[in-house]
Coordinates of C-alpha atoms in Angstrom, one line a residue:
M1 CA 14.4 72.7 222.4
E2 CA 16.2 75.3 220.4
N3 CA 15.7 78.3 220.0
L4 CA 12.9 78.0 223.1
E5 CA 11.7 81.7 224.4
V6 CA 11.2 82.9 227.3
I7 CA 8.0 83.2 227.1
E8 CA 7.1 80.0 225.6
L9 CA 8.4 78.3 229.4
Y10 CA 5.0 79.9 230.4
E11 CA 2.6 78.5 227.7
N12 CA 4.1 75.2 227.9
S13 CA 4.1 74.8 231.2
N14 CA 0.9 73.4 233.1
H15 CA -0.4 76.8 235.0
E16 CA -1.8 74.3 237.7
K17 CA 1.4 72.8 238.7
T18 CA 3.6 76.1 238.8
K19 CA 0.9 78.0 240.7
T20 CA 1.4 74.9 243.4
F21 CA 5.6 75.5 242.7
I22 CA 4.7 79.6 243.6
N23 CA 2.6 79.1 246.6
T24 CA 4.6 76.5 248.1
A25 CA 8.3 78.1 248.0
E26 CA 9.7 79.3 250.4
S27 CA 12.3 82.5 249.9
T28 CA 14.0 85.4 251.1
L29 CA 15.3 88.1 250.3
K30 CA 17.9 90.4 251.1
V31 CA 19.0 93.6 249.7
Q32 CA 21.8 96.1 250.6
T33 CA 22.0 99.5 248.6
E34 CA 25.1 102.0 249.0
K35 CA 25.0 105.5 246.8
K36 CA 26.6 108.6 247.4
Y37 CA 26.6 111.5 245.1
I38 CA 28.3 114.8 245.6
T39 CA 26.7 118.0 244.0
R40 CA 26.4 121.9 243.8
D41 CA 23.8 123.2 245.7
I42 CA 21.8 125.3 243.3
E43 CA 19.2 126.9 246.2
W44 CA 20.1 130.0 244.6
I45 CA 18.6 129.8 241.2
H46 CA 15.5 128.5 243.1
M47 CA 15.6 131.9 245.4
M48 CA 16.5 134.0 243.0
E49 CA 13.8 133.2 240.5
E50 CA 11.2 133.4 243.8
V51 CA 12.5 136.7 243.8
M52 CA 12.7 138.6 240.7
P53 CA 9.2 139.2 240.0
H54 CA 9.5 141.3 243.5
I55 CA 12.7 143.3 242.8
D56 CA 10.8 144.6 238.9
S57 CA 8.3 145.0 240.7
I58 CA 10.5 147.7 242.5
F59 CA 11.6 149.0 239.9
R60 CA 8.5 149.6 238.7
S61 CA 6.8 151.0 241.3
P62 CA 10.0 153.2 243.0
N63 CA 10.4 154.9 245.8
R64 CA 11.1 158.5 245.6
F65 CA 11.3 162.0 247.4
I66 CA 11.5 165.5 246.8
K67 CA 15.0 167.3 247.2
N68 CA 15.8 171.0 247.9
E69 CA 18.3 172.3 246.7
E70 CA 19.4 176.0 248.6
E71 CA 22.0 178.3 247.0
T72 CA 22.1 182.4 248.4
V73 CA 22.4 184.4 244.2
K74 CA 22.6 187.7 244.4
I75 CA 18.0 189.8 244.4
E76 CA 17.9 190.1 240.4
Q77 CA 19.0 186.1 240.2
A78 CA 16.4 185.0 242.5
K79 CA 13.4 183.4 240.8
K80 CA 10.9 182.7 244.0
V81 CA 10.7 184.0 247.5
S82 CA 9.7 181.1 249.5
V83 CA 8.6 180.9 253.0
E84 CA 12.5 179.2 253.5
T85 CA 13.8 182.5 252.0
I86 CA 11.9 184.8 254.3
K87 CA 13.0 182.2 257.3
H88 CA 17.0 182.4 256.2
L89 CA 16.8 186.3 255.2
S90 CA 15.9 187.1 259.0
K91 CA 18.5 184.6 260.2
H92 CA 20.8 186.2 257.9
T93 CA 20.6 189.6 258.5
N94 CA 23.4 190.5 256.8
L95 CA 22.6 190.0 253.3
I96 CA 20.0 192.9 254.1
Q97 CA 21.3 195.9 252.1
D98 CA 19.0 198.7 253.2
I99 CA 15.5 198.9 255.1
D100 CA 13.3 201.9 254.3
K101 CA 12.3 204.1 257.0
E102 CA 9.1 205.1 255.8
T103 CA 7.6 202.1 254.3
G104 CA 9.4 199.5 256.4
D105 CA 10.6 197.3 253.1
V106 CA 13.9 195.7 253.5
I107 CA 15.9 195.1 250.4
P108 CA 19.0 192.1 250.9
S109 CA 22.0 192.1 248.8
K110 CA 21.0 188.1 248.6
L111 CA 18.4 186.1 248.3
L112 CA 18.4 181.8 249.6
N113 CA 16.7 180.4 245.9
V114 CA 15.9 176.9 246.7
R115 CA 15.3 174.8 243.7
K116 CA 13.0 171.4 244.5
E117 CA 13.2 168.5 242.2
E118 CA 12.2 164.8 242.4
T119 CA 14.6 162.0 242.9
Y120 CA 15.1 159.0 243.3
D121 CA 18.1 158.7 245.0
T122 CA 16.7 157.2 247.9
Y123 CA 18.3 154.6 250.1
E124 CA 15.9 152.3 249.8
N125 CA 16.4 151.9 245.5
R126 CA 19.9 152.2 246.5
L127 CA 19.8 149.2 248.3
I128 CA 17.8 147.5 245.8
Y129 CA 20.6 148.6 243.1
T130 CA 23.3 147.3 245.0
L131 CA 21.0 143.9 245.3
V132 CA 20.8 143.9 241.5
Q133 CA 24.7 144.7 241.4
N134 CA 24.8 141.4 243.8
M135 CA 23.2 139.1 241.8
K136 CA 24.9 140.0 238.3
Y137 CA 28.6 138.8 239.5
F138 CA 26.9 135.7 241.3
V139 CA 25.3 134.8 238.6
N140 CA 28.5 135.5 236.6
I141 CA 30.6 134.0 238.9
R142 CA 28.3 130.5 239.6
K143 CA 27.9 130.1 235.7
N144 CA 31.2 129.1 234.5
S145 CA 31.5 127.4 238.1
L146 CA 28.7 124.6 235.7
L147 CA 31.2 124.8 232.8
Q148 CA 33.7 122.8 235.5
P149 CA 33.5 119.3 236.8
I150 CA 33.9 119.3 240.9
S151 CA 36.9 118.8 242.8
T152 CA 36.8 116.2 244.8
E153 CA 39.9 114.8 247.0
N154 CA 38.7 111.2 246.4
K155 CA 36.6 110.6 243.7
E156 CA 36.0 107.2 244.8
E157 CA 33.3 108.7 246.8
D158 CA 30.8 109.2 244.1
K159 CA 29.1 104.7 244.8
N160 CA 26.1 103.6 243.6
N161 CA 25.9 99.4 244.6
K162 CA 23.8 97.6 244.6
Q163 CA 23.4 93.5 246.2
L164 CA 20.2 91.7 245.9
E165 CA 21.1 87.9 248.1
Y166 CA 18.0 85.3 247.5
N167 CA 17.3 82.1 248.6
A168 CA 14.4 79.8 248.4
K169 CA 13.1 76.3 247.9
S170 CA 10.1 74.6 246.9
K171 CA 8.4 71.0 246.4
L172 CA 6.5 69.5 243.4
N173 CA 5.0 66.3 244.0
D174 CA 8.3 64.5 245.2
E175 CA 10.8 66.7 243.6
E176 CA 12.4 68.8 245.9
V177 CA 14.3 72.5 244.3
D178 CA 16.1 75.4 246.0
I179 CA 18.0 78.2 243.8
N180 CA 20.3 80.5 245.9
V181 CA 21.5 83.5 243.8
S182 CA 23.6 86.7 244.9
I183 CA 23.6 90.0 242.2
N184 CA 26.2 92.3 243.1
S185 CA 26.4 95.4 240.7
K186 CA 28.5 98.2 241.4
L187 CA 28.8 101.3 239.2
D188 CA 30.7 104.2 239.3
A189 CA 28.5 107.2 239.9
E190 CA 28.2 110.0 237.1
P191 CA 28.6 113.3 238.7
K192 CA 25.4 114.9 239.3
D193 CA 27.1 118.1 238.1
S194 CA 27.6 116.6 234.4
K195 CA 26.9 118.7 231.1
E196 CA 23.8 117.2 230.6
R197 CA 22.3 117.6 234.0
N198 CA 24.0 121.4 233.7
K199 CA 21.5 122.1 230.1
S200 CA 18.7 122.4 232.0
L201 CA 20.2 125.0 234.7
L202 CA 22.2 126.9 232.2
L203 CA 18.8 127.6 230.5
R204 CA 17.1 128.7 233.9
I205 CA 20.3 130.7 234.4
E206 CA 19.7 132.3 231.1
E207 CA 16.2 133.3 231.9
L208 CA 17.2 135.0 234.9
E209 CA 19.9 136.6 232.9
K210 CA 17.2 138.4 230.6
K211 CA 15.0 139.2 233.9
I212 CA 17.8 141.0 235.0
S213 CA 18.6 142.6 232.2
D214 CA 15.1 144.1 232.0
I215 CA 15.4 145.2 235.5
E216 CA 18.3 147.4 233.6
S217 CA 16.5 148.8 230.7
T218 CA 14.0 150.4 233.4
E219 CA 13.6 154.2 233.3
V220 CA 14.4 154.5 237.3
Y221 CA 17.9 151.8 237.1
K222 CA 19.1 153.4 234.5
I223 CA 18.7 156.8 236.5
L224 CA 20.7 155.6 239.2
D225 CA 22.9 153.9 237.1
K226 CA 24.0 157.4 235.0
E227 CA 24.6 158.8 238.6
N228 CA 26.5 156.8 239.5
I229 CA 25.3 156.0 243.1
T230 CA 27.3 154.9 246.1
L231 CA 26.1 151.6 246.9
V232 CA 24.9 149.7 250.3
K233 CA 27.3 148.6 252.4
D234 CA 26.0 145.6 255.6
P235 CA 24.4 146.7 257.7
I236 CA 21.3 147.1 256.1
R237 CA 19.1 150.1 257.6
K238 CA 16.1 149.0 259.3
T239 CA 14.0 151.5 257.6
N240 CA 10.0 151.6 257.3
V241 CA 10.0 150.4 254.2
V242 CA 12.4 148.3 254.7
L243 CA 10.9 146.4 257.4
K244 CA 6.7 146.6 256.1
N245 CA 6.9 145.9 252.5
V246 CA 6.5 143.2 250.9
H247 CA 8.2 143.4 248.1
F248 CA 11.6 144.7 250.0
Q249 CA 11.2 141.2 252.5
Y250 CA 11.3 139.3 249.6
A251 CA 14.6 140.7 248.2
M252 CA 16.2 141.0 251.9
K253 CA 16.3 137.6 252.5
L254 CA 18.0 136.9 248.9
W255 CA 20.8 139.4 250.2
E256 CA 21.2 137.6 253.4
F257 CA 20.8 134.1 251.5
L258 CA 24.3 135.8 248.4
K259 CA 25.9 137.1 251.4
A260 CA 26.1 133.7 252.9
N261 CA 26.0 131.3 250.2
F262 CA 29.0 133.7 248.2
D263 CA 31.7 130.9 248.2
E264 CA 29.8 127.8 246.7
Q265 CA 29.2 125.2 248.5
T266 CA 29.1 120.8 247.0
I267 CA 26.2 118.7 249.2
E268 CA 27.1 115.2 250.0
S269 CA 23.9 112.9 249.7
E270 CA 24.2 109.3 250.9
D271 CA 21.6 106.8 250.6
N272 CA 22.2 103.2 251.7
K273 CA 19.5 100.4 252.4
D274 CA 19.8 96.9 254.5
Y275 CA 16.8 95.4 254.5
M276 CA 14.9 91.9 254.0
D277 CA 12.4 92.6 251.1
N278 CA 9.0 91.7 251.5
G279 CA 7.7 93.1 248.1
Q280 CA 7.7 93.2 245.1
L281 CA 10.9 93.0 244.2
K282 CA 10.6 89.5 245.7
K283 CA 7.8 88.5 244.0
M284 CA 9.8 89.4 240.9
M285 CA 12.7 87.4 242.2
D286 CA 10.0 84.3 242.9
E287 CA 8.8 84.2 239.5
A288 CA 12.1 84.1 239.0
F289 CA 13.2 80.9 240.4
L290 CA 10.2 79.5 238.8
L291 CA 11.3 80.8 235.8
Q292 CA 15.0 79.2 236.5
Y293 CA 13.1 75.8 237.0
L294 CA 10.9 76.1 234.0
A295 CA 14.6 76.6 232.4
M296 CA 16.0 73.3 233.9
K297 CA 13.0 71.3 232.7
T298 CA 14.0 71.8 229.4
L299 CA 16.3 69.3 229.9
D300 CA 14.1 66.5 229.4
E301 CA 14.0 66.7 226.2
D302 CA 11.5 63.9 224.8
N303 CA 9.2 65.4 227.0
M304 CA 9.6 69.3 225.0
E305 CA 9.4 67.6 221.9
K306 CA 6.2 65.3 222.5
Q307 CA 4.9 69.2 223.1
D308 CA 6.7 70.5 220.5
T309 CA 5.7 68.3 218.0
K310 CA 1.9 68.1 219.2
K311 CA 1.6 71.6 219.1
E312 CA 3.4 72.0 215.8
I313 CA 0.5 69.5 214.2
K314 CA -2.0 71.8 215.8
G315 CA -1.5 74.6 214.2
I316 CA -0.8 73.0 211.2
V317 CA -3.7 71.6 211.5
V318 CA -5.9 74.5 212.2
E319 CA -3.6 77.2 209.5
Q320 CA -5.2 74.3 207.0
M321 CA -8.8 74.5 208.2
L322 CA -8.4 78.5 208.1
D323 CA -7.2 78.0 204.3
K324 CA -10.5 75.7 203.2
M325 CA -12.7 78.3 205.3
L326 CA -11.4 81.0 203.9
D327 CA -11.5 79.7 200.0
I328 CA -15.1 79.3 200.9
D329 CA -16.0 82.6 201.7
E330 CA -13.6 85.0 202.0
D331 CA -15.0 88.1 203.8
I332 CA -16.2 85.8 206.7
T333 CA -15.3 87.6 209.9
E334 CA -13.0 86.5 213.2
E335 CA -16.3 86.4 215.7
Q336 CA -18.7 84.3 212.6
L337 CA -15.8 82.0 212.5
R338 CA -15.3 81.9 216.3
Q339 CA -19.1 81.1 216.2
L340 CA -19.2 78.1 213.9
V341 CA -16.7 76.7 215.4
A342 CA -17.5 76.7 218.8
E343 CA -20.8 76.1 217.6
K344 CA -19.3 72.8 215.5
Y345 CA -16.9 71.7 218.8
E346 CA -19.9 71.0 220.1
V347 CA -21.3 68.7 217.7
I348 CA -18.5 66.6 217.0
K349 CA -17.5 66.2 220.7
Y350 CA -21.6 65.0 221.2
K351 CA -20.9 62.6 218.1
K352 CA -17.3 60.9 219.6
M353 CA -18.4 60.3 223.2
A354 CA -21.9 58.6 221.5
V355 CA -19.6 56.7 218.9
L356 CA -16.8 56.0 221.4
Q357 CA -20.0 55.2 224.0
D358 CA -21.4 52.2 221.4
I359 CA -17.9 51.3 221.3
Q360 CA -17.7 50.5 224.6
K361 CA -20.9 48.5 223.9
I362 CA -20.1 46.1 221.5
F363 CA -16.7 45.8 223.8
K364 CA -19.0 44.7 226.2
K365 CA -21.2 42.5 225.0
Y366 CA -18.3 40.3 223.9
I367 CA -16.3 40.4 226.7
D368 CA -20.2 39.7 228.7
R369 CA -20.1 36.2 225.9
Y370 CA -16.4 35.2 226.6
E371 CA -16.7 35.2 230.2
D372 CA -19.8 33.1 229.5
M373 CA -18.3 30.3 227.4
V374 CA -15.0 30.0 230.2
E375 CA -17.7 29.1 232.9
M376 CA -19.2 26.8 230.6
K377 CA -16.3 25.4 230.2
G378 CA -15.4 25.2 233.9
N379 CA -18.6 23.3 234.7

């Protein structure tokens, strides 16, 4: 049969027989897969995304302290006499110019002038400022690296190979059928750091850069940046703030991670399997076995042509009937048509059975009469 679609193989088949074919099939399916990929480590992106809110919180609520600036000035330049001023003068009697013997008043030539000033130049703030500088450098290096392909000594290590070995046999009536199929697939695995994949990573990196830029716009960061503070180096001093403040705990986690992973790492992943499948895949292969059998049965052209002719005639009769029904009543619904056909089907079928019984009675009557005549002649 020409232009036979796959679905018609099932529609035209005997469903009882196909069910028997599947149920009596004895089959095995061996599956082997070999996958190997080399990818970049992108854990640093997850780490920075996690820690960024904590760094932002530190800069929004920074640590600060009061810094005393001390300077010895002439008495007329001294703006305020504090406890520190008196203590300093008692230790530095050389600054006493004269003492009034009558009143006992001390007349100094110079005094210690103490100026108190609030500052953000604390160890903890310098530590977080240094961390942000490290992050900027790290992000810039890794961002540029994403635009470059992974360099491997042996590119053939990337694999995505699959192999199926299917064997089955079945029996339908006196017909024995067996099949042996081997399917092999080898694919040059596309590197997982391809440009398409990197697009999403670059978007995430851009978001990180925006958040770093937001931190750089805070007042505290600008002050520290303007003062050209000294960057912090390892080992880190374990102050109470660094140890107990939850935001600093997350920040130090990132600090240690960047230090340990400064050099770019590649990850080699393998996924190799070798097993006998008894699940959905085997079920699909069994159905494919049935399909192959049905396709082979199309070689019986006479049988297929008879089925096709019968089906074609049925289609023509139904089409003509529907045309006449719509000519009579074009507003008839599908449900009304279905009900009408069901009612007439029972009536017509009963009539045919009744006529057939009448014909059988007539034939029986004449056959009995013929047998009586034969018996009479014999006697």
